[in-house]
PDB file of N, CA and C in Angstrom:
ATOM      1  N   MET A 235      32.576  20.872  10.227  1.00  0.00           N
ATOM      2  CA  MET A 235      33.121  19.895   9.295  1.00  0.00           C
ATOM      3  C   MET A 235      33.881  18.832  10.080  1.00  0.00           C
ATOM      4  N   PHE A 236      33.739  17.610   9.629  1.00  0.00           N
ATOM      5  CA  PHE A 236      34.429  16.502  10.261  1.00  0.00           C
ATOM      6  C   PHE A 236      35.418  15.899   9.275  1.00  0.00           C
ATOM      7  N   PHE A 237      36.595  15.577   9.772  1.00  0.00           N
ATOM      8  CA  PHE A 237      37.603  14.938   8.940  1.00  0.00           C
ATOM      9  C   PHE A 237      37.523  13.431   9.131  1.00  0.00           C
ATOM     10  N   ALA A 238      37.753  12.692   8.054  1.00  0.00           N
ATOM     11  CA  ALA A 238      37.775  11.236   8.153  1.00  0.00           C
ATOM     12  C   ALA A 238      38.955  10.818   9.029  1.00  0.00           C
ATOM     13  N   ASN A 239      38.743   9.810   9.833  1.00  0.00           N
ATOM     14  CA  ASN A 239      39.778   9.287  10.710  1.00  0.00           C
ATOM     15  C   ASN A 239      40.501   8.158   9.974  1.00  0.00           C
ATOM     16  N   THR A 240      41.493   8.496   9.194  1.00  0.00           N
ATOM     17  CA  THR A 240      42.190   7.518   8.357  1.00  0.00           C
ATOM     18  C   THR A 240      43.399   6.936   9.085  1.00  0.00           C
ATOM     19  N   PRO A 241      43.810   5.727   8.684  1.00  0.00           N
ATOM     20  CA  PRO A 241      44.971   5.098   9.313  1.00  0.00           C
ATOM     21  C   PRO A 241      46.263   5.670   8.740  1.00  0.00           C
ATOM     22  N   GLU A 242      47.369   5.158   9.211  1.00  0.00           N
ATOM     23  CA  GLU A 242      48.658   5.520   8.622  1.00  0.00           C
ATOM     24  C   GLU A 242      48.672   5.093   7.157  1.00  0.00           C
ATOM     25  N   PRO A 243      49.214   5.916   6.260  1.00  0.00           N
ATOM     26  CA  PRO A 243      49.318   5.519   4.856  1.00  0.00           C
ATOM     27  C   PRO A 243      50.217   4.298   4.697  1.00  0.00           C
ATOM     28  N   PRO A 244      50.068   3.585   3.619  1.00  0.00           N
ATOM     29  CA  PRO A 244      49.271   3.928   2.444  1.00  0.00           C
ATOM     30  C   PRO A 244      47.824   3.464   2.568  1.00  0.00           C
ATOM     31  N   TYR A 245      46.962   4.210   1.891  1.00  0.00           N
ATOM     32  CA  TYR A 245      45.557   3.867   1.678  1.00  0.00           C
ATOM     33  C   TYR A 245      45.140   4.611   0.421  1.00  0.00           C
ATOM     34  N   TYR A 246      43.884   4.517   0.037  1.00  0.00           N
ATOM     35  CA  TYR A 246      43.448   5.094  -1.229  1.00  0.00           C
ATOM     36  C   TYR A 246      42.338   6.105  -1.024  1.00  0.00           C
ATOM     37  N   ALA A 247      42.298   7.099  -1.913  1.00  0.00           N
ATOM     38  CA  ALA A 247      41.252   8.117  -1.915  1.00  0.00           C
ATOM     39  C   ALA A 247      40.531   8.067  -3.255  1.00  0.00           C
ATOM     40  N   CYS A 248      39.231   8.081  -3.180  1.00  0.00           N
ATOM     41  CA  CYS A 248      38.391   8.161  -4.368  1.00  0.00           C
ATOM     42  C   CYS A 248      37.772   9.556  -4.344  1.00  0.00           C
ATOM     43  N   ILE A 249      38.168  10.400  -5.289  1.00  0.00           N
ATOM     44  CA  ILE A 249      37.736  11.798  -5.317  1.00  0.00           C
ATOM     45  C   ILE A 249      36.665  11.958  -6.387  1.00  0.00           C
ATOM     46  N   PHE A 250      35.466  12.332  -5.960  1.00  0.00           N
ATOM     47  CA  PHE A 250      34.326  12.497  -6.858  1.00  0.00           C
ATOM     48  C   PHE A 250      33.964  13.976  -6.886  1.00  0.00           C
ATOM     49  N   THR A 251      34.232  14.627  -8.012  1.00  0.00           N
ATOM     50  CA  THR A 251      33.913  16.039  -8.196  1.00  0.00           C
ATOM     51  C   THR A 251      32.710  16.110  -9.129  1.00  0.00           C
ATOM     52  N   SER A 252      31.676  16.839  -8.710  1.00  0.00           N
ATOM     53  CA  SER A 252      30.438  16.840  -9.495  1.00  0.00           C
ATOM     54  C   SER A 252      29.800  18.219  -9.550  1.00  0.00           C
ATOM     55  N   GLN A 253      29.028  18.401 -10.613  1.00  0.00           N
ATOM     56  CA  GLN A 253      28.195  19.586 -10.753  1.00  0.00           C
ATOM     57  C   GLN A 253      26.749  19.108 -10.747  1.00  0.00           C
ATOM     58  N   ARG A 254      25.993  19.485  -9.707  1.00  0.00           N
ATOM     59  CA  ARG A 254      24.594  19.074  -9.587  1.00  0.00           C
ATOM     60  C   ARG A 254      23.728  19.783 -10.607  1.00  0.00           C
ATOM     61  N   SER A 255      22.757  19.048 -11.124  1.00  0.00           N
ATOM     62  CA  SER A 255      21.725  19.652 -11.952  1.00  0.00           C
ATOM     63  C   SER A 255      20.614  20.150 -11.012  1.00  0.00           C
ATOM     64  N   ASP A 256      19.583  20.715 -11.591  1.00  0.00           N
ATOM     65  CA  ASP A 256      18.463  21.207 -10.784  1.00  0.00           C
ATOM     66  C   ASP A 256      17.392  20.145 -10.564  1.00  0.00           C
ATOM     67  N   LYS A 257      17.600  18.939 -11.068  1.00  0.00           N
ATOM     68  CA  LYS A 257      16.569  17.900 -11.026  1.00  0.00           C
ATOM     69  C   LYS A 257      16.523  17.158  -9.692  1.00  0.00           C
ATOM     70  N   ASP A 258      15.338  16.892  -9.215  1.00  0.00           N
ATOM     71  CA  ASP A 258      15.047  15.890  -8.201  1.00  0.00           C
ATOM     72  C   ASP A 258      15.897  15.987  -6.931  1.00  0.00           C
ATOM     73  N   ALA A 259      15.929  17.152  -6.318  1.00  0.00           N
ATOM     74  CA  ALA A 259      16.772  17.382  -5.138  1.00  0.00           C
ATOM     75  C   ALA A 259      16.401  16.479  -3.959  1.00  0.00           C
ATOM     76  N   ALA A 260      15.115  16.261  -3.733  1.00  0.00           N
ATOM     77  CA  ALA A 260      14.699  15.434  -2.586  1.00  0.00           C
ATOM     78  C   ALA A 260      15.204  14.007  -2.733  1.00  0.00           C
ATOM     79  N   SER A 261      15.053  13.440  -3.898  1.00  0.00           N
ATOM     80  CA  SER A 261      15.524  12.079  -4.151  1.00  0.00           C
ATOM     81  C   SER A 261      17.050  12.011  -4.061  1.00  0.00           C
ATOM     82  N   TYR A 262      17.722  13.041  -4.568  1.00  0.00           N
ATOM     83  CA  TYR A 262      19.181  13.086  -4.497  1.00  0.00           C
ATOM     84  C   TYR A 262      19.649  13.053  -3.038  1.00  0.00           C
ATOM     85  N   ASN A 263      19.075  13.907  -2.213  1.00  0.00           N
ATOM     86  CA  ASN A 263      19.512  14.016  -0.817  1.00  0.00           C
ATOM     87  C   ASN A 263      19.304  12.714  -0.049  1.00  0.00           C
ATOM     88  N   SER A 264      18.155  12.078  -0.222  1.00  0.00           N
ATOM     89  CA  SER A 264      17.910  10.826   0.495  1.00  0.00           C
ATOM     90  C   SER A 264      18.827   9.719  -0.016  1.00  0.00           C
ATOM     91  N   THR A 265      19.081   9.686  -1.306  1.00  0.00           N
ATOM     92  CA  THR A 265      19.975   8.663  -1.855  1.00  0.00           C
ATOM     93  C   THR A 265      21.416   8.906  -1.408  1.00  0.00           C
ATOM     94  N   ALA A 266      21.839  10.151  -1.363  1.00  0.00           N
ATOM     95  CA  ALA A 266      23.198  10.469  -0.907  1.00  0.00           C
ATOM     96  C   ALA A 266      23.395  10.010   0.534  1.00  0.00           C
ATOM     97  N   GLU A 267      22.408  10.250   1.378  1.00  0.00           N
ATOM     98  CA  GLU A 267      22.482   9.782   2.774  1.00  0.00           C
ATOM     99  C   GLU A 267      22.588   8.258   2.846  1.00  0.00           C
ATOM    100  N   PHE A 268      21.767   7.578   2.044  1.00  0.00           N
ATOM    101  CA  PHE A 268      21.783   6.121   2.025  1.00  0.00           C
ATOM    102  C   PHE A 268      23.133   5.603   1.513  1.00  0.00           C
ATOM    103  N   MET A 269      23.700   6.250   0.487  1.00  0.00           N
ATOM    104  CA  MET A 269      24.994   5.817  -0.048  1.00  0.00           C
ATOM    105  C   MET A 269      26.086   5.977   1.004  1.00  0.00           C
ATOM    106  N   ASP A 270      26.032   7.058   1.781  1.00  0.00           N
ATOM    107  CA  ASP A 270      27.009   7.242   2.867  1.00  0.00           C
ATOM    108  C   ASP A 270      26.910   6.101   3.877  1.00  0.00           C
ATOM    109  N   GLU A 271      25.687   5.758   4.253  1.00  0.00           N
ATOM    110  CA  GLU A 271      25.477   4.670   5.219  1.00  0.00           C
ATOM    111  C   GLU A 271      25.919   3.327   4.647  1.00  0.00           C
ATOM    112  N   LEU A 272      25.596   3.079   3.391  1.00  0.00           N
ATOM    113  CA  LEU A 272      25.945   1.814   2.750  1.00  0.00           C
ATOM    114  C   LEU A 272      27.456   1.679   2.569  1.00  0.00           C
ATOM    115  N   ALA A 273      28.102   2.751   2.143  1.00  0.00           N
ATOM    116  CA  ALA A 273      29.561   2.714   1.960  1.00  0.00           C
ATOM    117  C   ALA A 273      30.252   2.380   3.276  1.00  0.00           C
ATOM    118  N   ALA A 274      29.756   2.949   4.364  1.00  0.00           N
ATOM    119  CA  ALA A 274      30.365   2.717   5.678  1.00  0.00           C
ATOM    120  C   ALA A 274      30.296   1.257   6.100  1.00  0.00           C
ATOM    121  N   GLN A 275      29.409   0.480   5.487  1.00  0.00           N
ATOM    122  CA  GLN A 275      29.277  -0.944   5.798  1.00  0.00           C
ATOM    123  C   GLN A 275      30.175  -1.822   4.929  1.00  0.00           C
ATOM    124  N   GLN A 276      30.814  -1.227   3.926  1.00  0.00           N
ATOM    125  CA  GLN A 276      31.617  -1.997   2.975  1.00  0.00           C
ATOM    126  C   GLN A 276      32.983  -2.326   3.558  1.00  0.00           C
ATOM    127  N   ASP A 277      33.438  -3.527   3.285  1.00  0.00           N
ATOM    128  CA  ASP A 277      34.778  -3.937   3.704  1.00  0.00           C
ATOM    129  C   ASP A 277      35.813  -3.010   3.068  1.00  0.00           C
ATOM    130  N   GLY A 278      36.719  -2.506   3.857  1.00  0.00           N
ATOM    131  CA  GLY A 278      37.780  -1.639   3.350  1.00  0.00           C
ATOM    132  C   GLY A 278      37.477  -0.162   3.393  1.00  0.00           C
ATOM    133  N   TYR A 279      36.267   0.212   3.785  1.00  0.00           N
ATOM    134  CA  TYR A 279      35.889   1.621   3.886  1.00  0.00           C
ATOM    135  C   TYR A 279      36.584   2.262   5.081  1.00  0.00           C
ATOM    136  N   LEU A 280      37.131   3.469   4.891  1.00  0.00           N
ATOM    137  CA  LEU A 280      37.843   4.163   5.964  1.00  0.00           C
ATOM    138  C   LEU A 280      37.177   5.468   6.391  1.00  0.00           C
ATOM    139  N   GLY A 281      36.394   6.078   5.518  1.00  0.00           N
ATOM    140  CA  GLY A 281      35.753   7.344   5.865  1.00  0.00           C
ATOM    141  C   GLY A 281      35.443   8.168   4.638  1.00  0.00           C
ATOM    142  N   VAL A 282      34.810   9.325   4.879  1.00  0.00           N
ATOM    143  CA  VAL A 282      34.427  10.209   3.785  1.00  0.00           C
ATOM    144  C   VAL A 282      34.456  11.660   4.262  1.00  0.00           C
ATOM    145  N   GLU A 283      34.740  12.551   3.337  1.00  0.00           N
ATOM    146  CA  GLU A 283      34.644  13.999   3.546  1.00  0.00           C
ATOM    147  C   GLU A 283      33.938  14.565   2.315  1.00  0.00           C
ATOM    148  N   SER A 284      32.978  15.462   2.524  1.00  0.00           N
ATOM    149  CA  SER A 284      32.187  15.946   1.394  1.00  0.00           C
ATOM    150  C   SER A 284      31.755  17.391   1.603  1.00  0.00           C
ATOM    151  N   VAL A 285      31.804  18.166   0.532  1.00  0.00           N
ATOM    152  CA  VAL A 285      31.331  19.553   0.545  1.00  0.00           C
ATOM    153  C   VAL A 285      30.623  19.854  -0.775  1.00  0.00           C
ATOM    154  N   ARG A 286      29.689  20.802  -0.728  1.00  0.00           N
ATOM    155  CA  ARG A 286      29.025  21.284  -1.948  1.00  0.00           C
ATOM    156  C   ARG A 286      28.768  22.772  -1.770  1.00  0.00           C
ATOM    157  N   ASP A 287      29.063  23.562  -2.800  1.00  0.00           N
ATOM    158  CA  ASP A 287      28.841  25.005  -2.688  1.00  0.00           C
ATOM    159  C   ASP A 287      27.438  25.388  -3.158  1.00  0.00           C
ATOM    160  N   GLN A 288      27.107  26.660  -3.029  1.00  0.00           N
ATOM    161  CA  GLN A 288      25.772  27.145  -3.351  1.00  0.00           C
ATOM    162  C   GLN A 288      25.449  27.044  -4.836  1.00  0.00           C
ATOM    163  N   ASN A 289      26.459  26.878  -5.686  1.00  0.00           N
ATOM    164  CA  ASN A 289      26.242  26.743  -7.127  1.00  0.00           C
ATOM    165  C   ASN A 289      26.160  25.288  -7.576  1.00  0.00           C
ATOM    166  N   GLY A 290      26.240  24.350  -6.618  1.00  0.00           N
ATOM    167  CA  GLY A 290      26.086  22.939  -6.957  1.00  0.00           C
ATOM    168  C   GLY A 290      27.374  22.180  -7.205  1.00  0.00           C
ATOM    169  N   LEU A 291      28.523  22.844  -7.125  1.00  0.00           N
ATOM    170  CA  LEU A 291      29.803  22.153  -7.297  1.00  0.00           C
ATOM    171  C   LEU A 291      30.118  21.401  -6.012  1.00  0.00           C
ATOM    172  N   GLY A 292      30.355  20.096  -6.120  1.00  0.00           N
ATOM    173  CA  GLY A 292      30.632  19.291  -4.944  1.00  0.00           C
ATOM    174  C   GLY A 292      31.893  18.464  -5.100  1.00  0.00           C
ATOM    175  N   ILE A 293      32.538  18.201  -3.976  1.00  0.00           N
ATOM    176  CA  ILE A 293      33.701  17.313  -3.934  1.00  0.00           C
ATOM    177  C   ILE A 293      33.499  16.365  -2.761  1.00  0.00           C
ATOM    178  N   THR A 294      33.515  15.078  -3.071  1.00  0.00           N
ATOM    179  CA  THR A 294      33.413  14.041  -2.056  1.00  0.00           C
ATOM    180  C   THR A 294      34.649  13.168  -2.175  1.00  0.00           C
ATOM    181  N   VAL A 295      35.339  12.994  -1.072  1.00  0.00           N
ATOM    182  CA  VAL A 295      36.513  12.122  -1.035  1.00  0.00           C
ATOM    183  C   VAL A 295      36.207  10.983  -0.084  1.00  0.00           C
ATOM    184  N   SER A 296      36.183   9.764  -0.635  1.00  0.00           N
ATOM    185  CA  SER A 296      36.030   8.592   0.224  1.00  0.00           C
ATOM    186  C   SER A 296      37.378   7.891   0.311  1.00  0.00           C
ATOM    187  N   TYR A 297      37.644   7.311   1.467  1.00  0.00           N
ATOM    188  CA  TYR A 297      38.944   6.684   1.733  1.00  0.00           C
ATOM    189  C   TYR A 297      38.755   5.183   1.886  1.00  0.00           C
ATOM    190  N   TRP A 298      39.710   4.421   1.326  1.00  0.00           N
ATOM    191  CA  TRP A 298      39.594   2.967   1.249  1.00  0.00           C
ATOM    192  C   TRP A 298      40.935   2.309   1.523  1.00  0.00           C
ATOM    193  N   LYS A 299      40.888   1.089   2.051  1.00  0.00           N
ATOM    194  CA  LYS A 299      42.108   0.335   2.348  1.00  0.00           C
ATOM    195  C   LYS A 299      42.833  -0.129   1.097  1.00  0.00           C
ATOM    196  N   SER A 300      42.081  -0.390   0.017  1.00  0.00           N
ATOM    197  CA  SER A 300      42.704  -0.988  -1.172  1.00  0.00           C
ATOM    198  C   SER A 300      41.939  -0.622  -2.442  1.00  0.00           C
ATOM    199  N   LEU A 301      42.581  -0.852  -3.572  1.00  0.00           N
ATOM    200  CA  LEU A 301      41.914  -0.678  -4.856  1.00  0.00           C
ATOM    201  C   LEU A 301      40.789  -1.695  -5.017  1.00  0.00           C
ATOM    202  N   ASP A 302      40.980  -2.895  -4.479  1.00  0.00           N
ATOM    203  CA  ASP A 302      39.924  -3.914  -4.545  1.00  0.00           C
ATOM    204  C   ASP A 302      38.680  -3.454  -3.796  1.00  0.00           C
ATOM    205  N   ALA A 303      38.856  -2.806  -2.652  1.00  0.00           N
ATOM    206  CA  ALA A 303      37.711  -2.301  -1.887  1.00  0.00           C
ATOM    207  C   ALA A 303      36.953  -1.247  -2.696  1.00  0.00           C
ATOM    208  N   ILE A 304      37.672  -0.379  -3.386  1.00  0.00           N
ATOM    209  CA  ILE A 304      37.032   0.640  -4.231  1.00  0.00           C
ATOM    210  C   ILE A 304      36.267  -0.033  -5.360  1.00  0.00           C
ATOM    211  N   LYS A 305      36.867  -1.036  -5.973  1.00  0.00           N
ATOM    212  CA  LYS A 305      36.210  -1.751  -7.070  1.00  0.00           C
ATOM    213  C   LYS A 305      34.920  -2.417  -6.595  1.00  0.00           C
ATOM    214  N   LEU A 306      34.960  -3.042  -5.429  1.00  0.00           N
ATOM    215  CA  LEU A 306      33.757  -3.685  -4.897  1.00  0.00           C
ATOM    216  C   LEU A 306      32.661  -2.660  -4.603  1.00  0.00           C
ATOM    217  N   TRP A 307      33.046  -1.487  -4.120  1.00  0.00           N
ATOM    218  CA  TRP A 307      32.072  -0.424  -3.872  1.00  0.00           C
ATOM    219  C   TRP A 307      31.460   0.051  -5.187  1.00  0.00           C
ATOM    220  N   LYS A 308      32.282   0.238  -6.197  1.00  0.00           N
ATOM    221  CA  LYS A 308      31.773   0.673  -7.504  1.00  0.00           C
ATOM    222  C   LYS A 308      30.785  -0.343  -8.070  1.00  0.00           C
ATOM    223  N   GLU A 309      31.007  -1.622  -7.779  1.00  0.00           N
ATOM    224  CA  GLU A 309      30.161  -2.690  -8.320  1.00  0.00           C
ATOM    225  C   GLU A 309      28.968  -3.033  -7.419  1.00  0.00           C
ATOM    226  N   ASN A 310      28.851  -2.430  -6.246  1.00  0.00           N
ATOM    227  CA  ASN A 310      27.724  -2.676  -5.355  1.00  0.00           C
ATOM    228  C   ASN A 310      26.421  -2.360  -6.097  1.00  0.00           C
ATOM    229  N   ALA A 311      25.438  -3.279  -6.025  1.00  0.00           N
ATOM    230  CA  ALA A 311      24.200  -3.142  -6.800  1.00  0.00           C
ATOM    231  C   ALA A 311      23.451  -1.840  -6.505  1.00  0.00           C
ATOM    232  N   ALA A 312      23.290  -1.488  -5.249  1.00  0.00           N
ATOM    233  CA  ALA A 312      22.583  -0.246  -4.897  1.00  0.00           C
ATOM    234  C   ALA A 312      23.376   0.977  -5.351  1.00  0.00           C
ATOM    235  N   HIS A 313      24.691   0.906  -5.239  1.00  0.00           N
ATOM    236  CA  HIS A 313      25.538   2.010  -5.683  1.00  0.00           C
ATOM    237  C   HIS A 313      25.456   2.157  -7.205  1.00  0.00           C
ATOM    238  N   LYS A 314      25.441   1.045  -7.927  1.00  0.00           N
ATOM    239  CA  LYS A 314      25.315   1.095  -9.388  1.00  0.00           C
ATOM    240  C   LYS A 314      23.998   1.772  -9.800  1.00  0.00           C
ATOM    241  N   LYS A 315      22.934   1.444  -9.085  1.00  0.00           N
ATOM    242  CA  LYS A 315      21.634   2.060  -9.375  1.00  0.00           C
ATOM    243  C   LYS A 315      21.693   3.570  -9.143  1.00  0.00           C
ATOM    244  N   ALA A 316      22.327   3.977  -8.053  1.00  0.00           N
ATOM    245  CA  ALA A 316      22.483   5.414  -7.771  1.00  0.00           C
ATOM    246  C   ALA A 316      23.364   6.087  -8.821  1.00  0.00           C
ATOM    247  N   GLN A 317      24.405   5.392  -9.276  1.00  0.00           N
ATOM    248  CA  GLN A 317      25.269   5.945 -10.328  1.00  0.00           C
ATOM    249  C   GLN A 317      24.465   6.208 -11.601  1.00  0.00           C
ATOM    250  N   GLU A 318      23.632   5.258 -11.977  1.00  0.00           N
ATOM    251  CA  GLU A 318      22.798   5.411 -13.187  1.00  0.00           C
ATOM    252  C   GLU A 318      21.860   6.605 -13.055  1.00  0.00           C
ATOM    253  N   LYS A 319      21.225   6.737 -11.880  1.00  0.00           N
ATOM    254  CA  LYS A 319      20.327   7.872 -11.644  1.00  0.00           C
ATOM    255  C   LYS A 319      21.120   9.180 -11.675  1.00  0.00           C
ATOM    256  N   GLY A 320      22.328   9.154 -11.112  1.00  0.00           N
ATOM    257  CA  GLY A 320      23.174  10.340 -11.131  1.00  0.00           C
ATOM    258  C   GLY A 320      23.517  10.783 -12.537  1.00  0.00           C
ATOM    259  N   MET A 321      23.906   9.831 -13.384  1.00  0.00           N
ATOM    260  CA  MET A 321      24.242  10.158 -14.775  1.00  0.00           C
ATOM    261  C   MET A 321      23.033  10.707 -15.518  1.00  0.00           C
ATOM    262  N   LYS A 322      21.854  10.167 -15.204  1.00  0.00           N
ATOM    263  CA  LYS A 322      20.640  10.553 -15.915  1.00  0.00           C
ATOM    264  C   LYS A 322      20.075  11.881 -15.426  1.00  0.00           C
ATOM    265  N   ASP A 323      20.026  12.076 -14.098  1.00  0.00           N
ATOM    266  CA  ASP A 323      19.271  13.201 -13.545  1.00  0.00           C
ATOM    267  C   ASP A 323      20.036  14.166 -12.659  1.00  0.00           C
ATOM    268  N   TRP A 324      20.922  13.677 -11.809  1.00  0.00           N
ATOM    269  CA  TRP A 324      21.438  14.511 -10.737  1.00  0.00           C
ATOM    270  C   TRP A 324      22.650  15.353 -11.076  1.00  0.00           C
ATOM    271  N   TYR A 325      23.447  14.937 -12.040  1.00  0.00           N
ATOM    272  CA  TYR A 325      24.690  15.647 -12.342  1.00  0.00           C
ATOM    273  C   TYR A 325      24.711  16.120 -13.789  1.00  0.00           C
ATOM    274  N   SER A 326      25.147  17.354 -13.997  1.00  0.00           N
ATOM    275  CA  SER A 326      25.377  17.816 -15.363  1.00  0.00           C
ATOM    276  C   SER A 326      26.761  17.373 -15.830  1.00  0.00           C
ATOM    277  N   SER A 327      27.668  17.149 -14.868  1.00  0.00           N
ATOM    278  CA  SER A 327      28.988  16.579 -15.184  1.00  0.00           C
ATOM    279  C   SER A 327      29.643  16.112 -13.888  1.00  0.00           C
ATOM    280  N   TYR A 328      30.588  15.185 -14.037  1.00  0.00           N
ATOM    281  CA  TYR A 328      31.354  14.729 -12.880  1.00  0.00           C
ATOM    282  C   TYR A 328      32.644  14.065 -13.334  1.00  0.00           C
ATOM    283  N   THR A 329      33.577  13.993 -12.414  1.00  0.00           N
ATOM    284  CA  THR A 329      34.861  13.325 -12.635  1.00  0.00           C
ATOM    285  C   THR A 329      35.187  12.520 -11.390  1.00  0.00           C
ATOM    286  N   THR A 330      35.708  11.321 -11.604  1.00  0.00           N
ATOM    287  CA  THR A 330      36.168  10.485 -10.497  1.00  0.00           C
ATOM    288  C   THR A 330      37.668  10.264 -10.651  1.00  0.00           C
ATOM    289  N   ARG A 331      38.384  10.454  -9.571  1.00  0.00           N
ATOM    290  CA  ARG A 331      39.835  10.241  -9.560  1.00  0.00           C
ATOM    291  C   ARG A 331      40.170   9.292  -8.407  1.00  0.00           C
ATOM    292  N   ILE A 332      41.049   8.352  -8.660  1.00  0.00           N
ATOM    293  CA  ILE A 332      41.472   7.404  -7.633  1.00  0.00           C
ATOM    294  C   ILE A 332      42.962   7.634  -7.386  1.00  0.00           C
ATOM    295  N   CYS A 333      43.326   7.828  -6.129  1.00  0.00           N
ATOM    296  CA  CYS A 333      44.707   8.170  -5.776  1.00  0.00           C
ATOM    297  C   CYS A 333      45.200   7.306  -4.622  1.00  0.00           C
ATOM    298  N   LYS A 334      46.478   7.033  -4.630  1.00  0.00           N
ATOM    299  CA  LYS A 334      47.105   6.368  -3.498  1.00  0.00           C
ATOM    300  C   LYS A 334      47.659   7.443  -2.566  1.00  0.00           C
ATOM    301  N   VAL A 335      47.261   7.385  -1.321  1.00  0.00           N
ATOM    302  CA  VAL A 335      47.771   8.325  -0.321  1.00  0.00           C
ATOM    303  C   VAL A 335      49.032   7.709   0.276  1.00  0.00           C
ATOM    304  N   GLU A 336      50.141   8.357   0.056  1.00  0.00           N
ATOM    305  CA  GLU A 336      51.418   7.846   0.538  1.00  0.00           C
ATOM    306  C   GLU A 336      51.888   8.557   1.784  1.00  0.00           C
ATOM    307  N   ARG A 337      51.335   9.752   2.029  1.00  0.00           N
ATOM    308  CA  ARG A 337      51.733  10.529   3.195  1.00  0.00           C
ATOM    309  C   ARG A 337      50.576  11.439   3.561  1.00  0.00           C
ATOM    310  N   ASP A 338      50.373  11.635   4.848  1.00  0.00           N
ATOM    311  CA  ASP A 338      49.405  12.622   5.308  1.00  0.00           C
ATOM    312  C   ASP A 338      49.877  13.218   6.630  1.00  0.00           C
ATOM    313  N   TYR A 339      49.341  14.350   6.965  1.00  0.00           N
ATOM    314  CA  TYR A 339      49.623  14.964   8.255  1.00  0.00           C
ATOM    315  C   TYR A 339      48.475  15.899   8.598  1.00  0.00           C
ATOM    316  N   THR A 340      48.282  16.129   9.873  1.00  0.00           N
ATOM    317  CA  THR A 340      47.208  16.976  10.361  1.00  0.00           C
ATOM    318  C   THR A 340      47.787  18.037  11.278  1.00  0.00           C
ATOM    319  N   THR A 341      47.277  19.253  11.111  1.00  0.00           N
ATOM    320  CA  THR A 341      47.643  20.356  11.994  1.00  0.00           C
ATOM    321  C   THR A 341      46.387  20.785  12.731  1.00  0.00           C
ATOM    322  N   LYS A 342      46.478  20.917  14.028  1.00  0.00           N
ATOM    323  CA  LYS A 342      45.304  21.322  14.820  1.00  0.00           C
ATOM    324  C   LYS A 342      45.542  22.658  15.476  1.00  0.00           C
TER     325      LYS A 342
END
């Protein structure tokens, strides 16, 4: 597992918790990879951490410099298309939470 290399706070976290459906796994995986690559090209992107268990429960946390950067990512045309496909086919449910990170620390 790799941790995102985030700057000193404050910054923002977008937490996406989802339950995968059984539909279209191949398309989901390729689109998820593309979304990771595309997000990394967006202004204000800081990193991502993501896990999914064997039952399909996943948590992805993306880190951003500002709320405006998150808004621009949400409105990205390719991301919007993936969101629509996700609502239709890939997820039985999901929740998105946006948080301001005011403090962080790492123990190694």
